[in-house]
Coordinates of C-alpha atoms in Angstrom, one line a residue:
Chain W
A6 CA 23.3 25.8 11.0
Q7 CA 22.7 22.2 12.9
R8 CA 25.1 19.2 12.1
V9 CA 25.2 15.8 12.8
T10 CA 28.3 13.6 13.2
Q11 CA 28.9 10.0 13.1
P12 CA 32.3 9.3 13.0
E13 CA 32.6 5.7 12.2
K14 CA 31.4 4.6 9.1
L15 CA 32.4 1.2 9.7
L16 CA 31.8 -0.6 13.4
S17 CA 32.4 -4.2 13.5
V18 CA 32.2 -6.3 17.0
F19 CA 32.0 -10.1 18.2
K20 CA 28.3 -11.1 19.3
G21 CA 28.4 -11.0 23.1
A22 CA 30.9 -7.6 23.2
P23 CA 29.5 -3.7 24.1
V24 CA 28.9 -2.1 21.6
E25 CA 29.0 2.1 21.3
L26 CA 28.0 4.3 18.3
K27 CA 29.1 7.7 18.5
C28 CA 27.2 10.7 17.7
N29 CA 28.0 14.4 18.2
Y30 CA 26.0 17.1 17.3
S31 CA 26.5 21.1 16.8
Y32 CA 23.1 23.3 17.6
S33 CA 22.4 26.3 19.0
G34 CA 19.1 25.8 20.0
S35 CA 17.5 23.0 22.2
P36 CA 18.0 19.8 20.3
E37 CA 15.8 16.6 20.4
L38 CA 17.9 13.9 19.2
F39 CA 16.7 10.4 18.0
W40 CA 18.5 7.2 16.6
Y41 CA 17.0 5.3 13.6
V42 CA 18.2 1.8 12.6
Q43 CA 17.7 0.3 8.8
Y44 CA 18.0 -3.3 8.7
S45 CA 19.4 -4.5 5.5
R46 CA 17.4 -2.9 2.8
Q47 CA 14.7 -2.4 4.6
R48 CA 13.1 1.0 5.6
L49 CA 14.2 3.3 8.7
Q50 CA 12.3 2.9 12.0
L51 CA 12.7 4.9 15.0
L52 CA 15.0 2.9 17.5
L53 CA 15.0 5.6 20.5
R54 CA 14.4 9.3 20.9
H55 CA 16.2 10.8 23.7
I56 CA 13.1 12.6 25.8
S57 CA 11.6 9.0 26.2
R58 CA 15.0 7.8 28.1
E59 CA 13.6 4.4 27.4
S60 CA 15.7 1.3 26.5
I61 CA 14.9 -0.6 23.1
K62 CA 16.1 -3.9 22.3
G63 CA 18.6 -3.5 25.0
F64 CA 20.2 -0.5 23.7
T65 CA 20.4 3.3 25.4
A66 CA 21.4 6.2 24.7
D67 CA 22.0 9.4 27.0
L68 CA 22.0 13.2 25.6
N69 CA 25.3 15.0 26.9
K70 CA 24.7 18.3 26.1
G71 CA 28.3 19.4 27.6
E72 CA 29.7 17.1 25.1
T73 CA 27.0 17.3 22.2
S74 CA 26.9 13.7 22.2
F75 CA 24.3 11.2 22.2
H76 CA 25.9 8.0 21.9
L77 CA 24.4 4.7 21.5
K78 CA 25.6 1.9 23.6
K79 CA 24.2 -1.8 24.2
P80 CA 26.0 -4.1 26.5
F81 CA 25.7 -7.1 25.1
A82 CA 25.9 -7.1 20.9
Q83 CA 23.6 -9.4 19.1
E84 CA 23.9 -10.7 15.3
E85 CA 20.6 -9.3 14.6
D86 CA 22.0 -5.9 15.7
S87 CA 23.7 -5.7 12.4
A88 CA 22.2 -2.9 10.4
M89 CA 22.6 0.5 9.4
Y90 CA 22.2 3.1 12.5
Y91 CA 21.6 7.0 12.1
C92 CA 21.5 9.6 14.5
A93 CA 19.0 12.8 14.1
L94 CA 18.6 16.0 15.1
S95 CA 15.4 17.6 14.9
E96 CA 15.1 21.0 13.7
G97 CA 12.0 23.4 14.3
S98 CA 8.4 23.1 14.6
N99 CA 8.3 21.6 10.6
Y100 CA 10.3 18.7 12.9
K101 CA 12.9 18.7 9.8
L102 CA 15.5 15.9 10.6
T103 CA 19.2 16.6 10.0
F104 CA 20.5 12.7 10.0
G105 CA 24.7 11.9 9.9
K106 CA 26.0 10.1 7.5
G107 CA 25.5 6.5 9.4
T108 CA 27.5 3.9 11.0
L109 CA 27.0 0.2 9.6
L110 CA 27.4 -2.3 12.2
T111 CA 28.4 -5.7 11.6
V112 CA 28.1 -8.2 14.8
N113 CA 30.3 -11.6 14.3
P114 CA 29.2 -14.9 15.1
Chain T
N101 CA -2.8 0.4 8.1
A102 CA -0.6 0.0 5.5
G103 CA 1.2 2.9 6.8
V104 CA 3.7 5.0 4.2
T105 CA 3.7 3.4 0.4
Q106 CA 5.6 4.2 -2.0
T107 CA 6.0 3.5 -5.9
P108 CA 7.2 2.2 -7.8
K109 CA 9.8 0.2 -6.0
F110 CA 12.6 0.1 -8.9
Q111 CA 13.2 2.6 -11.9
V112 CA 15.7 2.7 -14.4
L113 CA 15.6 5.7 -16.7
K114 CA 17.7 7.2 -19.1
T115 CA 19.3 10.8 -19.0
G116 CA 16.7 13.4 -19.8
Q117 CA 13.4 11.2 -18.9
S118 CA 11.1 12.4 -16.5
M119 CA 8.8 10.9 -14.0
T120 CA 7.0 10.9 -10.8
L121 CA 7.6 8.9 -7.6
Q122 CA 4.5 8.6 -5.6
C123 CA 4.1 8.3 -1.9
A124 CA 0.9 8.0 0.2
Q125 CA -0.1 7.7 4.3
D126 CA -3.1 6.4 5.6
M127 CA -2.1 7.8 9.3
N128 CA -3.8 11.2 8.6
H129 CA -0.1 12.8 9.4
N130 CA 0.2 16.1 8.4
S131 CA 3.8 16.5 7.7
M132 CA 5.3 14.9 4.8
Y133 CA 8.9 14.5 3.9
W134 CA 11.1 13.3 0.8
Y135 CA 14.7 11.9 1.2
R136 CA 17.6 10.6 -0.7
Q137 CA 20.2 8.2 0.3
D138 CA 23.3 7.6 -1.0
P139 CA 26.3 5.9 0.4
G140 CA 28.8 7.5 2.6
M141 CA 26.0 10.3 2.5
G142 CA 23.3 9.6 5.0
L143 CA 20.0 10.9 4.2
R144 CA 19.5 14.3 2.9
L145 CA 15.9 16.3 3.1
I146 CA 14.9 17.1 -0.7
Y147 CA 11.4 18.7 0.1
Y148 CA 9.1 18.8 2.5
S149 CA 5.7 19.4 3.1
A150 CA 4.5 20.6 7.0
S151 CA 0.6 21.1 5.9
E152 CA -1.4 20.3 3.3
G153 CA -1.3 23.0 0.7
T154 CA 2.0 23.9 1.6
T155 CA 5.8 22.7 0.5
D156 CA 9.5 23.7 1.3
K157 CA 12.8 23.0 -0.2
G158 CA 15.1 21.0 1.7
E159 CA 19.0 20.7 1.7
V160 CA 19.0 19.2 -1.9
P161 CA 15.9 20.4 -3.8
N162 CA 17.7 21.5 -7.2
G163 CA 16.5 18.9 -10.3
Y164 CA 13.0 18.1 -8.3
N165 CA 9.5 19.4 -7.8
V166 CA 7.0 18.2 -5.7
S167 CA 3.0 18.4 -5.0
R168 CA 0.8 17.9 -1.9
L169 CA -1.8 16.6 -3.4
N170 CA -4.3 16.2 -0.5
K171 CA -3.2 14.7 3.0
R172 CA -2.4 11.5 2.4
E173 CA -0.4 12.0 -1.2
F174 CA 3.0 13.5 -1.6
S175 CA 4.9 13.4 -5.1
L176 CA 8.2 13.9 -6.1
R177 CA 8.7 14.7 -9.9
L178 CA 11.9 14.2 -11.5
E179 CA 11.8 16.7 -14.7
S180 CA 14.9 16.0 -16.8
A181 CA 16.8 12.9 -14.9
A182 CA 20.5 13.0 -14.6
P183 CA 22.7 10.3 -13.7
S184 CA 23.3 12.6 -10.1
Q185 CA 20.4 11.3 -9.2
T186 CA 20.8 7.9 -8.9
S187 CA 19.5 7.3 -5.4
V188 CA 17.5 5.6 -3.5
Y189 CA 14.5 7.6 -2.3
F190 CA 12.3 7.5 0.9
C191 CA 9.0 9.5 1.8
A192 CA 8.4 9.6 5.4
S193 CA 5.4 11.6 7.4
R194 CA 4.9 12.5 11.1
L195 CA 1.8 13.8 13.0
A196 CA 3.1 16.9 15.1
Q197 CA 5.2 16.4 17.4
N198 CA 6.2 12.5 17.1
E199 CA 8.3 10.6 15.1
Q200 CA 8.5 10.1 11.1
F201 CA 7.4 7.0 9.6
F202 CA 9.2 6.3 6.5
G203 CA 8.1 4.5 3.5
P204 CA 9.8 1.5 2.2
G205 CA 11.7 3.1 -0.6
T206 CA 12.0 3.6 -4.3
R207 CA 15.5 2.5 -6.4
L208 CA 16.2 4.8 -8.7
T209 CA 19.1 4.4 -11.5
V210 CA 19.6 6.8 -14.3
L211 CA 21.7 5.8 -16.9

């Protein structure tokens, strides 16, 4: 069975500081991993997917198969980055997503 | 395009009442999903429909039923609501090999 672990429920940083949101996964196949973001009381939206290898809003994430990790990083956090972040792993041809429990990021002024 | 829409936005039920949550998408997506979001639990898949005419159970299907009415619409029914079903419900849709797009959510409280 696949599993996604986000070890931090809460993460608080100051504006301009680097931020790293951790995500570890267990999956026997070849994983496809995503980061979704949910701003306060809004719908979830895709932030990053590992196969695209692009940077969105200054965030990057690298899939490390050896460490089974897909950590989300940003060198300089902004107040508007405050949100709930979910790591997710896709499963099979039906493209079901298994989500981690989420990390609430707060960027303080 | 409206994307994924859900109705109602809010609902309060008494234990034992029934209701149907509606979801529609106008992106011609094949697959649709229902999730529930609970504090500290993340999003958990209730049911999904890989294509029109098919539905399958997800991680937490007990107490729910679904109907894929047509390609656009995927409804979630609570036959006899329980307080444990108090949650925020999200519908999502996906075109093959692409990301899932989420609706705005329905906040359900069962008293």
